[in-house]
Coordinates of C-alpha atoms and ligand atoms in Angstrom, one line a residue:
M1 CA 0.0 0.0 0.0
T2 CA 1.5 3.3 -1.0
H3 CA -0.8 5.9 0.3
D4 CA 0.3 9.4 0.9
T5 CA 1.2 9.3 4.5
I6 CA 1.4 11.7 7.5
I7 CA 3.8 10.4 10.1
V8 CA 2.9 11.2 13.7
L9 CA 5.8 11.1 16.0
D10 CA 4.9 10.2 19.6
F11 CA 6.6 12.2 22.3
G12 CA 4.7 10.5 25.1
S13 CA 1.3 12.1 24.8
Q14 CA -1.8 10.2 25.9
Y15 CA -3.4 11.5 22.8
A16 CA -0.8 10.4 20.2
Q17 CA -2.9 7.5 18.8
L18 CA -5.8 9.9 18.7
I19 CA -3.9 12.2 16.4
A20 CA -3.3 9.4 13.8
R21 CA -7.0 8.4 14.1
R22 CA -8.2 11.9 13.5
V23 CA -6.0 12.3 10.5
R24 CA -7.3 9.0 9.1
E25 CA -10.9 10.3 9.7
Q26 CA -10.0 12.9 7.1
R27 CA -9.2 9.9 4.9
V28 CA -5.5 10.6 4.9
Y29 CA -3.4 7.6 5.8
S30 CA -1.3 8.2 9.0
E31 CA 1.2 6.2 10.9
L32 CA 2.3 6.6 14.5
L33 CA 6.0 6.1 15.3
H34 CA 7.9 6.6 18.5
W35 CA 9.9 9.8 18.4
D36 CA 13.2 8.0 18.3
A37 CA 12.3 5.5 15.6
P38 CA 15.1 5.3 13.0
A39 CA 15.0 7.7 10.1
E40 CA 14.9 4.8 7.6
Q41 CA 11.6 3.7 9.2
A42 CA 10.0 7.2 9.2
L43 CA 11.1 7.8 5.6
A44 CA 10.7 4.3 4.4
S45 CA 8.0 5.2 2.1
K46 CA 8.4 7.8 -0.6
S47 CA 4.8 8.8 0.1
V48 CA 5.5 10.6 3.4
K49 CA 3.9 14.0 2.9
G50 CA 4.4 15.6 6.3
F51 CA 5.0 15.2 10.0
I52 CA 3.0 15.8 13.1
L53 CA 4.9 16.0 16.4
S54 CA 2.7 15.0 19.3
G55 CA 2.5 16.5 22.8
G56 CA 4.3 14.9 25.7
P57 CA 4.9 15.3 29.4
A58 CA 8.5 16.5 29.3
S59 CA 10.0 20.0 29.2
V60 CA 12.3 20.7 26.2
Y61 CA 15.0 22.2 28.5
E62 CA 15.1 19.2 30.8
P63 CA 18.1 16.9 30.5
G64 CA 17.1 13.7 28.8
A65 CA 13.9 15.1 27.3
P66 CA 12.9 13.7 23.9
T67 CA 14.6 15.6 21.0
L68 CA 13.5 16.5 17.5
P69 CA 14.9 13.9 15.0
A70 CA 17.1 15.8 12.5
Y71 CA 15.3 14.2 9.5
V72 CA 12.1 16.1 10.2
L73 CA 13.5 19.5 9.3
E74 CA 16.0 18.2 6.8
S75 CA 13.3 16.5 4.8
G76 CA 11.8 20.0 4.0
L77 CA 8.3 18.4 4.4
P78 CA 5.6 20.3 6.2
V79 CA 5.5 19.8 9.9
L80 CA 2.9 20.5 12.6
G81 CA 4.0 20.5 16.2
I82 CA 1.3 20.1 18.9
C83 CA 2.0 21.3 22.4
Y84 CA 5.4 19.7 23.3
G85 CA 5.9 19.2 19.6
M86 CA 5.4 22.9 19.0
Q87 CA 7.8 23.7 21.9
L88 CA 10.4 21.4 20.3
L89 CA 10.1 23.2 17.0
A90 CA 10.6 26.6 18.7
H91 CA 13.5 25.3 20.8
N92 CA 15.3 23.8 17.8
L93 CA 14.9 26.8 15.6
G94 CA 16.1 29.5 18.1
G95 CA 12.9 30.5 19.9
R96 CA 12.5 30.5 23.6
V97 CA 10.4 28.1 25.7
A98 CA 9.8 28.7 29.4
P99 CA 7.6 27.4 32.2
S100 CA 4.3 29.2 32.1
Q101 CA 3.3 31.0 35.4
A102 CA -0.1 29.4 35.2
R103 CA -0.4 25.8 33.9
E104 CA -3.3 26.0 31.4
Y105 CA -5.5 22.9 31.5
G106 CA -9.0 22.7 30.1
P107 CA -11.2 24.8 27.7
A108 CA -9.8 28.1 26.4
E109 CA -10.6 30.5 23.6
I110 CA -8.0 31.5 21.1
E111 CA -8.1 34.7 19.0
L112 CA -6.9 34.2 15.4
L113 CA -4.4 36.8 14.4
D114 CA -4.3 35.6 10.8
A115 CA -7.7 34.1 10.0
H116 CA -6.6 33.9 6.3
N117 CA -3.8 31.4 7.0
P118 CA -4.3 28.1 5.1
L119 CA -4.2 26.3 8.5
F120 CA -7.5 27.8 9.4
A121 CA -9.1 27.1 6.0
G122 CA -12.3 25.1 6.7
C123 CA -12.7 26.2 10.3
S124 CA -15.9 27.7 11.4
V125 CA -14.7 30.6 13.5
Q126 CA -16.7 32.9 15.8
V127 CA -16.7 36.5 14.6
A128 CA -18.5 38.8 17.0
G129 CA -20.9 36.1 17.9
D130 CA -21.5 34.7 14.4
A131 CA -20.1 31.5 13.0
L132 CA -18.3 32.1 9.8
Q133 CA -16.5 29.7 7.5
V134 CA -12.9 30.8 7.1
A135 CA -12.6 29.1 3.7
S136 CA -15.0 31.5 2.1
L137 CA -13.2 34.5 3.7
A138 CA -9.8 33.2 2.7
S139 CA -10.8 33.0 -1.0
D140 CA -11.4 36.7 -1.2
L141 CA -8.9 38.3 -3.6
Q142 CA -8.5 41.3 -1.4
P143 CA -9.3 40.0 2.1
A144 CA -10.9 42.8 4.1
P145 CA -9.7 43.2 7.7
L146 CA -11.8 41.0 9.9
P147 CA -13.1 41.6 13.4
P148 CA -11.4 39.3 16.0
A149 CA -12.2 35.7 15.1
T150 CA -12.1 33.2 17.9
L151 CA -12.0 29.4 18.3
P152 CA -12.8 27.3 21.4
V153 CA -9.9 24.9 22.0
W154 CA -8.6 22.5 24.6
M155 CA -5.3 23.4 26.4
S156 CA -3.1 21.2 28.5
H157 CA 0.4 22.6 29.0
G158 CA 2.8 23.8 31.6
D159 CA 5.5 25.4 29.4
R160 CA 4.8 28.0 26.7
I161 CA 6.7 29.8 24.0
E162 CA 7.9 33.2 24.9
R163 CA 9.9 34.1 21.8
L164 CA 9.3 32.9 18.3
P165 CA 12.0 31.5 16.1
A166 CA 13.2 33.9 13.4
G167 CA 10.9 34.0 10.4
W168 CA 7.9 32.6 12.3
Q169 CA 4.7 34.5 13.0
A170 CA 2.0 34.4 15.7
L171 CA -1.2 33.0 14.2
A172 CA -3.3 33.0 17.4
R173 CA -3.1 33.9 21.0
S174 CA -5.0 33.1 24.2
T175 CA -5.1 34.8 27.6
N176 CA -2.2 32.6 28.8
S177 CA -0.3 32.0 25.6
P178 CA 0.9 34.8 23.4
Y179 CA 1.6 32.2 20.8
A180 CA -1.3 29.8 20.9
A181 CA -0.6 29.0 17.3
M182 CA 2.5 29.9 15.3
G183 CA 3.7 29.3 11.7
D184 CA 6.3 29.7 9.1
P185 CA 3.9 29.3 6.2
A186 CA 6.7 29.6 3.6
R187 CA 8.1 26.3 4.8
G188 CA 4.8 24.7 5.7
A189 CA 5.7 24.6 9.4
Y190 CA 3.2 25.2 12.2
G191 CA 2.8 24.9 15.9
L192 CA -0.3 24.6 18.1
Q193 CA -0.2 25.1 21.8
F194 CA -3.6 23.4 22.1
H195 CA -4.8 19.9 21.2
P196 CA -6.7 19.8 17.9
E197 CA -7.1 16.0 18.2
V198 CA -9.5 16.0 21.2
T199 CA -13.2 16.5 20.7
H200 CA -13.1 19.4 23.1
T201 CA -11.5 21.4 20.2
P202 CA -14.5 21.4 17.9
Q203 CA -12.6 22.7 14.9
G204 CA -9.7 20.4 15.5
A205 CA -10.7 18.0 12.7
A206 CA -10.8 21.0 10.2
L207 CA -7.4 22.1 11.4
L208 CA -5.9 18.6 10.9
R209 CA -7.5 18.3 7.5
A210 CA -6.2 21.7 6.4
F211 CA -2.7 20.6 7.4
A212 CA -2.8 17.1 5.9
V213 CA -4.7 17.8 2.7
D214 CA -4.1 21.5 1.9
I215 CA -0.7 22.1 3.3
C216 CA 0.9 18.7 2.9
G217 CA -1.0 17.9 -0.3
A218 CA -1.8 14.4 0.8
A219 CA -4.4 12.5 -1.1
A220 CA -7.6 11.7 0.9
D221 CA -7.8 8.1 -0.3
W222 CA -7.8 6.1 2.9
T223 CA -11.3 4.7 2.6
P224 CA -12.8 1.3 3.6
A225 CA -13.3 0.4 -0.1
N226 CA -9.7 1.1 -0.9
F227 CA -8.5 -0.8 2.1
I228 CA -10.5 -3.8 1.2
A229 CA -9.2 -3.8 -2.4
E230 CA -5.6 -3.4 -1.3
A231 CA -5.7 -5.8 1.7
S232 CA -7.3 -8.5 -0.6
A233 CA -4.6 -8.1 -3.2
A234 CA -1.9 -8.3 -0.5
V235 CA -3.4 -11.4 1.0
Q236 CA -3.7 -13.1 -2.4
A237 CA 0.0 -12.3 -3.1
Q238 CA 1.1 -13.5 0.4
V239 CA -0.7 -16.8 0.6
G240 CA -0.7 -17.9 -3.1
Q241 CA -2.3 -21.3 -3.2
A242 CA -1.9 -22.0 0.5
H243 CA -4.7 -22.6 2.9
V244 CA -5.6 -20.3 5.8
L245 CA -7.1 -21.1 9.1
C246 CA -8.9 -18.3 10.8
G247 CA -9.8 -18.4 14.5
L248 CA -13.3 -17.0 14.9
S249 CA -14.5 -15.7 18.2
G250 CA -17.7 -14.0 17.1
G251 CA -16.3 -10.6 17.9
V252 CA -16.0 -7.9 15.3
D253 CA -12.2 -8.3 14.6
S254 CA -12.2 -11.9 13.8
S255 CA -15.4 -11.7 11.9
V256 CA -14.0 -8.9 9.7
V257 CA -10.8 -10.9 9.1
A258 CA -12.9 -13.9 8.1
A259 CA -15.1 -11.9 5.7
L260 CA -12.1 -10.1 4.2
L261 CA -10.2 -13.3 3.7
H262 CA -13.2 -15.1 2.3
Q263 CA -13.7 -12.3 -0.3
A264 CA -9.9 -12.5 -1.1
I265 CA -9.2 -16.2 -1.2
G266 CA -12.6 -17.9 -1.2
D267 CA -12.4 -21.6 -0.3
Q268 CA -8.7 -21.4 0.6
L269 CA -10.1 -20.2 4.0
T270 CA -11.4 -22.4 6.8
C271 CA -12.7 -20.8 10.0
L272 CA -12.3 -22.4 13.4
F273 CA -14.5 -21.6 16.4
V274 CA -13.4 -22.9 19.7
D275 CA -16.0 -23.0 22.5
H276 CA -13.9 -23.0 25.7
G277 CA -17.0 -23.2 27.9
L278 CA -16.3 -19.6 29.1
L279 CA -18.7 -17.9 26.8
R280 CA -21.9 -16.1 27.6
Q281 CA -25.3 -17.7 27.7
G282 CA -26.2 -19.1 24.2
E283 CA -23.2 -17.4 22.6
A284 CA -21.7 -20.4 20.9
E285 CA -24.9 -21.2 19.1
Q286 CA -25.4 -17.6 18.3
V287 CA -21.9 -17.2 16.8
I288 CA -22.4 -20.3 14.6
D289 CA -25.9 -19.2 13.6
T290 CA -24.8 -15.7 12.6
F291 CA -21.8 -17.0 10.8
Q292 CA -23.9 -19.4 8.7
R293 CA -26.4 -16.8 7.9
H294 CA -23.9 -14.2 6.8
M295 CA -20.7 -15.9 5.6
Q296 CA -20.1 -18.7 3.2
A297 CA -16.8 -20.0 4.4
P298 CA -16.5 -23.4 5.9
L299 CA -16.6 -23.4 9.7
V300 CA -15.2 -26.0 12.0
A301 CA -16.7 -25.7 15.5
V302 CA -15.1 -27.4 18.4
N303 CA -16.3 -27.8 22.0
A304 CA -13.3 -28.0 24.2
T305 CA -14.9 -27.0 27.5
E306 CA -13.7 -30.0 29.4
A307 CA -10.1 -29.4 28.6
F308 CA -10.2 -25.7 29.4
L309 CA -12.0 -26.3 32.7
A310 CA -9.5 -29.0 33.7
D311 CA -6.7 -26.5 33.1
L312 CA -8.4 -23.9 35.3
E313 CA -9.1 -26.2 38.2
G314 CA -7.8 -24.7 41.4
V315 CA -6.4 -21.6 39.6
T316 CA -7.3 -18.2 41.1
D317 CA -4.5 -15.9 39.8
P318 CA -5.8 -13.8 36.8
E319 CA -2.5 -14.0 34.8
S320 CA -2.3 -17.8 35.4
K321 CA -5.8 -18.1 34.1
R322 CA -4.9 -16.2 31.0
K323 CA -1.8 -18.2 30.3
R324 CA -3.5 -21.5 30.8
I325 CA -6.4 -20.5 28.5
G326 CA -3.9 -19.1 25.9
N327 CA -1.9 -22.3 25.9
R328 CA -4.9 -24.5 25.6
F329 CA -6.2 -22.4 22.7
I330 CA -3.0 -22.9 20.8
R331 CA -3.1 -26.6 21.5
V332 CA -6.7 -27.0 20.3
F333 CA -5.8 -25.0 17.2
E334 CA -2.9 -27.2 16.3
E335 CA -4.9 -30.3 16.9
E336 CA -7.8 -29.1 14.8
A337 CA -5.5 -27.9 12.1
A338 CA -3.9 -31.3 11.9
R339 CA -7.3 -33.0 12.0
I340 CA -8.7 -30.8 9.2
A341 CA -5.6 -31.4 7.0
A342 CA -5.9 -35.1 7.7
Q343 CA -9.5 -35.0 6.6
W344 CA -8.6 -33.3 3.4
A345 CA -6.1 -36.1 2.7
L346 CA -8.8 -38.8 3.3
P347 CA -10.5 -40.5 0.4
A348 CA -13.9 -40.2 2.1
P349 CA -16.0 -37.0 1.7
R350 CA -16.7 -34.8 4.6
S351 CA -20.1 -35.0 6.3
P352 CA -21.6 -31.8 7.4
T353 CA -22.7 -31.8 11.1
P354 CA -25.4 -29.4 11.9
A355 CA -24.6 -28.4 15.5
L356 CA -21.8 -27.9 17.9
R357 CA -20.9 -31.0 19.9
A358 CA -18.0 -32.2 21.9
G359 CA -15.0 -32.9 19.8
A360 CA -14.6 -31.6 16.3
S361 CA -17.6 -31.0 14.1
V362 CA -17.2 -29.8 10.5
L363 CA -19.8 -27.4 9.2
G364 CA -18.7 -27.6 5.7
T365 CA -20.3 -26.7 2.4
D366 CA -19.4 -30.0 0.7
E367 CA -22.3 -32.2 -0.2
P368 CA -21.8 -35.9 0.9
G369 CA -20.4 -37.7 -2.1
S370 CA -19.1 -34.5 -3.8
P371 CA -15.6 -34.9 -5.2
L372 CA -12.8 -34.1 -2.8
P373 CA -10.7 -31.1 -3.4
A374 CA -7.0 -31.6 -4.1
P375 CA -4.9 -32.4 -1.0
R376 CA -4.3 -29.2 1.0
T377 CA -2.3 -28.2 4.0
I378 CA -2.7 -25.2 6.2
G379 CA 0.1 -22.7 5.7
Y380 CA -1.3 -19.7 7.5
L381 CA -3.0 -18.7 10.7
A382 CA -5.1 -15.5 10.5
Q383 CA -5.3 -13.2 13.5
G384 CA -7.3 -10.1 14.2
T385 CA -4.3 -8.1 15.4
L386 CA -5.1 -4.3 15.3
Y387 CA -2.9 -1.3 14.9
P388 CA -2.9 -0.4 18.7
D389 CA -1.4 -3.8 19.4
V390 CA 1.2 -3.3 16.7
I391 CA 2.1 0.1 18.1
E392 CA 2.3 -1.2 21.6
S393 CA 4.4 -4.3 20.8
A394 CA 7.0 -2.6 18.6
S395 CA 6.5 0.9 17.3
G396 CA 10.1 0.8 16.0
S397 CA 11.3 2.6 19.1
R398 CA 14.5 1.2 20.7
E399 CA 12.9 1.8 24.1
Q400 CA 9.7 0.1 23.3
A401 CA 11.1 -2.7 21.2
A402 CA 12.0 -4.5 24.4
R403 CA 8.4 -4.4 25.7
T404 CA 6.3 -7.4 25.1
I405 CA 2.6 -7.4 24.4
K406 CA 0.7 -7.7 27.6
T407 CA -0.5 -11.3 27.9
H408 CA -3.7 -9.5 28.6
H409 CA -4.4 -8.4 25.1
N410 CA -4.0 -11.6 23.2
V411 CA -4.7 -15.1 24.1
G412 CA -1.4 -15.9 25.7
G413 CA 1.1 -15.5 22.9
L414 CA 2.0 -17.9 20.1
P415 CA 4.5 -20.7 20.5
E416 CA 7.9 -20.2 18.8
D417 CA 7.8 -23.6 17.1
M418 CA 4.4 -22.9 15.5
T419 CA 4.1 -24.5 12.2
F420 CA 1.9 -21.8 10.6
R421 CA 2.9 -18.5 9.3
L422 CA 0.8 -15.6 10.6
I423 CA -1.4 -13.4 8.5
E424 CA -2.8 -10.2 10.1
P425 CA -4.8 -8.3 7.5
L426 CA -6.1 -5.7 10.0
R427 CA -2.8 -4.8 11.6
L428 CA -3.0 -1.2 10.1
L429 CA -6.5 -0.5 11.4
F430 CA -7.9 1.1 14.5
K431 CA -11.1 -0.4 16.0
D432 CA -13.4 2.2 14.4
E433 CA -11.9 1.5 11.0
V434 CA -12.4 -2.2 11.5
R435 CA -16.1 -1.5 12.1
A436 CA -16.2 0.7 8.9
V437 CA -14.6 -2.1 6.9
G438 CA -17.0 -4.6 8.4
E439 CA -19.9 -2.5 7.3
A440 CA -18.4 -2.1 3.8
L441 CA -18.0 -5.9 3.6
G442 CA -21.8 -6.2 4.3
L443 CA -21.5 -7.7 7.8
P444 CA -24.7 -7.2 9.9
A445 CA -24.9 -4.6 12.7
E446 CA -25.1 -7.4 15.3
I447 CA -21.5 -8.3 14.4
V448 CA -20.1 -4.8 13.6
W449 CA -21.4 -3.2 16.7
R450 CA -20.9 -6.0 19.1
H451 CA -19.3 -5.1 22.4
P452 CA -15.8 -6.6 22.7
F453 CA -15.5 -9.8 24.7
P454 CA -12.1 -10.8 26.1
G455 CA -10.4 -13.9 24.8
P456 CA -10.3 -15.6 28.3
G457 CA -14.1 -15.0 28.5
L458 CA -15.9 -15.5 31.7
A459 CA -12.9 -17.0 33.4
I460 CA -11.8 -13.4 34.3
R461 CA -15.3 -12.5 35.4
V462 CA -15.8 -15.4 37.7
L463 CA -13.3 -14.0 40.3
G464 CA -11.4 -16.7 42.1
E465 CA -11.7 -20.3 41.0
V466 CA -13.6 -21.0 37.9
T467 CA -16.1 -23.9 38.2
W468 CA -19.0 -24.9 36.0
P469 CA -21.7 -24.0 38.6
R470 CA -20.2 -20.5 39.1
L471 CA -20.0 -20.0 35.4
E472 CA -23.7 -20.9 35.1
T473 CA -24.6 -18.5 37.9
L474 CA -22.7 -15.7 36.1
R475 CA -24.2 -16.6 32.7
Q476 CA -27.7 -16.2 34.1
A477 CA -27.0 -12.9 35.8
D478 CA -25.2 -11.6 32.7
A479 CA -28.0 -12.7 30.4
I480 CA -30.5 -10.7 32.4
L481 CA -28.2 -7.6 32.3
L482 CA -27.9 -7.8 28.5
E483 CA -31.5 -8.5 28.0
E484 CA -32.6 -5.4 30.0
L485 CA -29.9 -3.3 28.3
H486 CA -31.2 -4.2 24.9
A487 CA -34.8 -3.7 26.0
A488 CA -33.9 -0.2 27.2
G489 CA -32.3 0.5 23.8
L490 CA -28.9 1.3 25.4
Y491 CA -26.6 -1.4 23.9
R492 CA -25.2 1.0 21.2
A493 CA -24.9 3.9 23.7
T494 CA -22.6 1.8 25.9
S495 CA -19.2 0.3 24.9
Q496 CA -19.0 -2.7 27.1
V497 CA -21.4 -4.1 29.6
F498 CA -21.1 -7.3 31.7
A499 CA -21.6 -9.0 35.0
V500 CA -18.9 -10.2 37.4
L501 CA -19.3 -12.9 40.0
L502 CA -17.5 -11.9 43.2
P503 CA -15.5 -14.3 45.4
V504 CA -17.3 -13.1 48.5
K505 CA -20.7 -13.9 50.0
S506 CA -22.9 -11.4 51.7
V507 CA -25.8 -11.7 54.2
G508 CA -29.3 -11.0 53.0
V509 CA -32.9 -11.7 53.9
M510 CA -35.4 -13.3 51.5
G511 CA -38.9 -13.9 52.8
D512 CA -38.4 -14.9 56.4
N513 CA -35.1 -16.5 55.8
R514 CA -31.6 -15.1 56.3
T515 CA -29.4 -15.8 53.3
Y516 CA -25.7 -16.0 52.9
A517 CA -25.1 -16.0 49.2
D518 CA -23.1 -14.6 46.2
V519 CA -22.7 -11.0 45.1
V520 CA -22.8 -10.0 41.4
A521 CA -21.2 -6.7 40.3
L522 CA -22.5 -5.0 37.2
R523 CA -20.0 -3.1 34.9
A524 CA -21.1 -0.8 32.1
V525 CA -18.6 1.6 30.5
T526 CA -18.4 4.1 27.7
T527 CA -15.2 4.6 25.9
D528 CA -13.7 5.5 22.5
D529 CA -10.6 3.4 22.7
F530 CA -10.8 1.1 25.7
M531 CA -7.6 2.6 27.0
T532 CA -9.6 5.1 29.1
A533 CA -13.2 4.6 30.0
D534 CA -15.9 6.1 32.2
W535 CA -18.7 4.2 33.9
A536 CA -22.0 4.5 32.1
R537 CA -24.7 6.5 33.8
L538 CA -27.3 3.8 33.4
P539 CA -30.8 5.0 34.5
Y540 CA -31.6 4.1 38.1
D541 CA -34.9 2.5 37.0
L542 CA -33.0 0.2 34.7
L543 CA -30.4 -0.7 37.4
A544 CA -33.3 -1.4 39.8
R545 CA -35.0 -3.7 37.3
I546 CA -31.8 -5.6 36.6
S547 CA -30.9 -6.0 40.3
N548 CA -34.5 -7.1 41.1
R549 CA -34.5 -9.7 38.4
I550 CA -31.0 -11.1 39.2
V551 CA -31.8 -11.5 42.9
N552 CA -35.2 -13.1 42.1
E553 CA -34.2 -15.2 39.2
V554 CA -30.6 -16.4 39.8
A555 CA -30.4 -18.9 42.5
G556 CA -27.6 -18.3 45.0
V557 CA -27.3 -14.5 44.4
N558 CA -28.7 -12.2 47.0
R559 CA -26.9 -8.9 46.2
V560 CA -26.1 -6.8 43.2
V561 CA -23.7 -3.8 43.1
Y562 CA -22.8 -1.3 40.4
D563 CA -19.2 -0.5 39.6
I564 CA -18.7 3.3 39.4
T565 CA -14.9 3.3 38.8
P566 CA -13.5 5.0 35.7
K567 CA -10.4 3.8 33.9
P568 CA -7.9 4.9 35.1
P569 CA -7.6 4.2 38.0
G570 CA -9.7 1.0 37.5
T571 CA -9.5 -1.3 34.5
I572 CA -12.6 -2.4 32.6
E573 CA -12.3 -6.0 33.6
W574 CA -12.0 -6.9 37.3
E575 CA -9.2 -9.4 36.7
Ligands
XMP601 P1 -8.9 -3.6 30.7 O1 -9.5 -4.6 31.7 O2 -7.5 -3.7 30.6 O3 -9.6 -4.0 29.3 O4 -9.4 -2.2 31.0 C1 -9.5 -3.3 28.2 C2 -10.2 -4.1 27.1 O5 -9.5 -5.3 26.9 C3 -10.3 -6.4 27.1 N1 -9.5 -7.4 27.7 C4 -9.0 -8.5 27.1 N2 -9.1 -8.9 25.8 N3 -7.9 -10.9 26.4 C5 -8.6 -10.1 25.5 O6 -8.7 -10.6 24.3 C6 -7.7 -10.5 27.6 O7 -7.0 -11.2 28.4 C7 -8.3 -9.2 28.0 N4 -8.3 -8.6 29.2 C8 -9.1 -7.4 29.0 C9 -11.4 -5.9 28.0 O8 -12.6 -6.7 27.9 C10 -11.6 -4.5 27.4 O9 -12.4 -4.5 26.3

């Protein structure tokens, strides 16, 4: 893929990924690299059209603070520094950066000093109380002097610029920052003291678009349709005639991988669904049913509950649970891959089996008696790895290269002696892009907008030891929660909602009897990226209905609590 690219260099901002996502929302392809990624990596593609330098927590004059890589200015390409990135530009080009007397954090208003600057083209500015489109103003041949035009923005900085580098001009100011925006338009270089990437800067998207499209001249060609065409071609070239096994969980990522691969390589794809017994109520049947209704690829469904539960016996530590589940997953995958390949080699035709049962069941498209395809072997394993996982595991930074992916965000890692090669067609996409691609591939809303479900499933929601009776208790409570959430029309308004079975009992009274029974916690969050999250303000009446139903309908539960912890400091899951 050779899209015009904006490289975002990450100087440690919590918003760095957001910058790349916002640029991509303008349909311009953007990649995020650690600030000290090697120049060859940043300039690997001839299609780099500009750089954005993110914010960061350091001060430019501190010893050891991240520095501006030389290639950024040497390239002569346009550059936009945001907050720390802006201060770095000023510091490197002879300006002066100093601690601000008042740390500025939160909403602010900036006054544009040059509303005709191309950076502001497309912004709706406030002029004496009226919203005006700068683009129309900027197109005047003889622009008339404007009354002060202002923009609401989001500030978050301690240091500020006190003297501009030679040749630069102030483009905007705020009460606290004489240089809220600065630029050297002749070289396409700009700095913003505020954060255009956050939603609290309503014109931020217009600013980023002006930079990427107008100033850098990048083509706005990053669309789901283009991605699908290019990813399909890349997959075809990569796998050739080989066969691909795709693990299907029913979640949006693996479903989009399956749909994309099926479009690209047709019956060279086989999907494998492993029921580990840690799924929600009715989920295995639902995943199989949805898959059969919407996808044509062969699906092998395996019920390996017994093996997974045996591995979890007596285990209470969350990381041990994850590791054991991950290891078992890989083993089941390898066994099934071998079994599928052996079946292909057999002279007898495959017999379709209609439902999930213990052991392997092949839900194939072959009619009994149909001629067997030529012998095949599985060369590739498809995974739904996304861009944030790629950035996290190795963004090219020397510092980060040593970091391993948290066991947390995959199913335990892949063994080194694995016989398959990996294929990860979504590794360039953010979650919202995966959803857009899913929609473009025609997947139904029930898949595209499904809340994420962790690989280790309910094992990390039954706190303490995982047993079948406790899983069943949790499944019943969780099913009531989801049923009521759907009935209230709040599924799409929330990002992830689930029940947790606590490892403590509490005293209660039911009828005339004292009870001493289990406690269920309800968790409902809203989030854009799952890295931070807030607890959902579910209506009290809905919570009351859910609590009432759980205590009445789920045997062994006498108390329901609602988790009101944001992330951070909490995590979304309890284990
Ligand atoms: P936390 O709990 O870290 O979760 O706030 C963030 C997101 O990651 C999911 N999650 C997992 N997903 N394997 C997964 O595939 C895991 O071990 C795992 N742990 C957490 C969690 O559900 C949320 O969406």
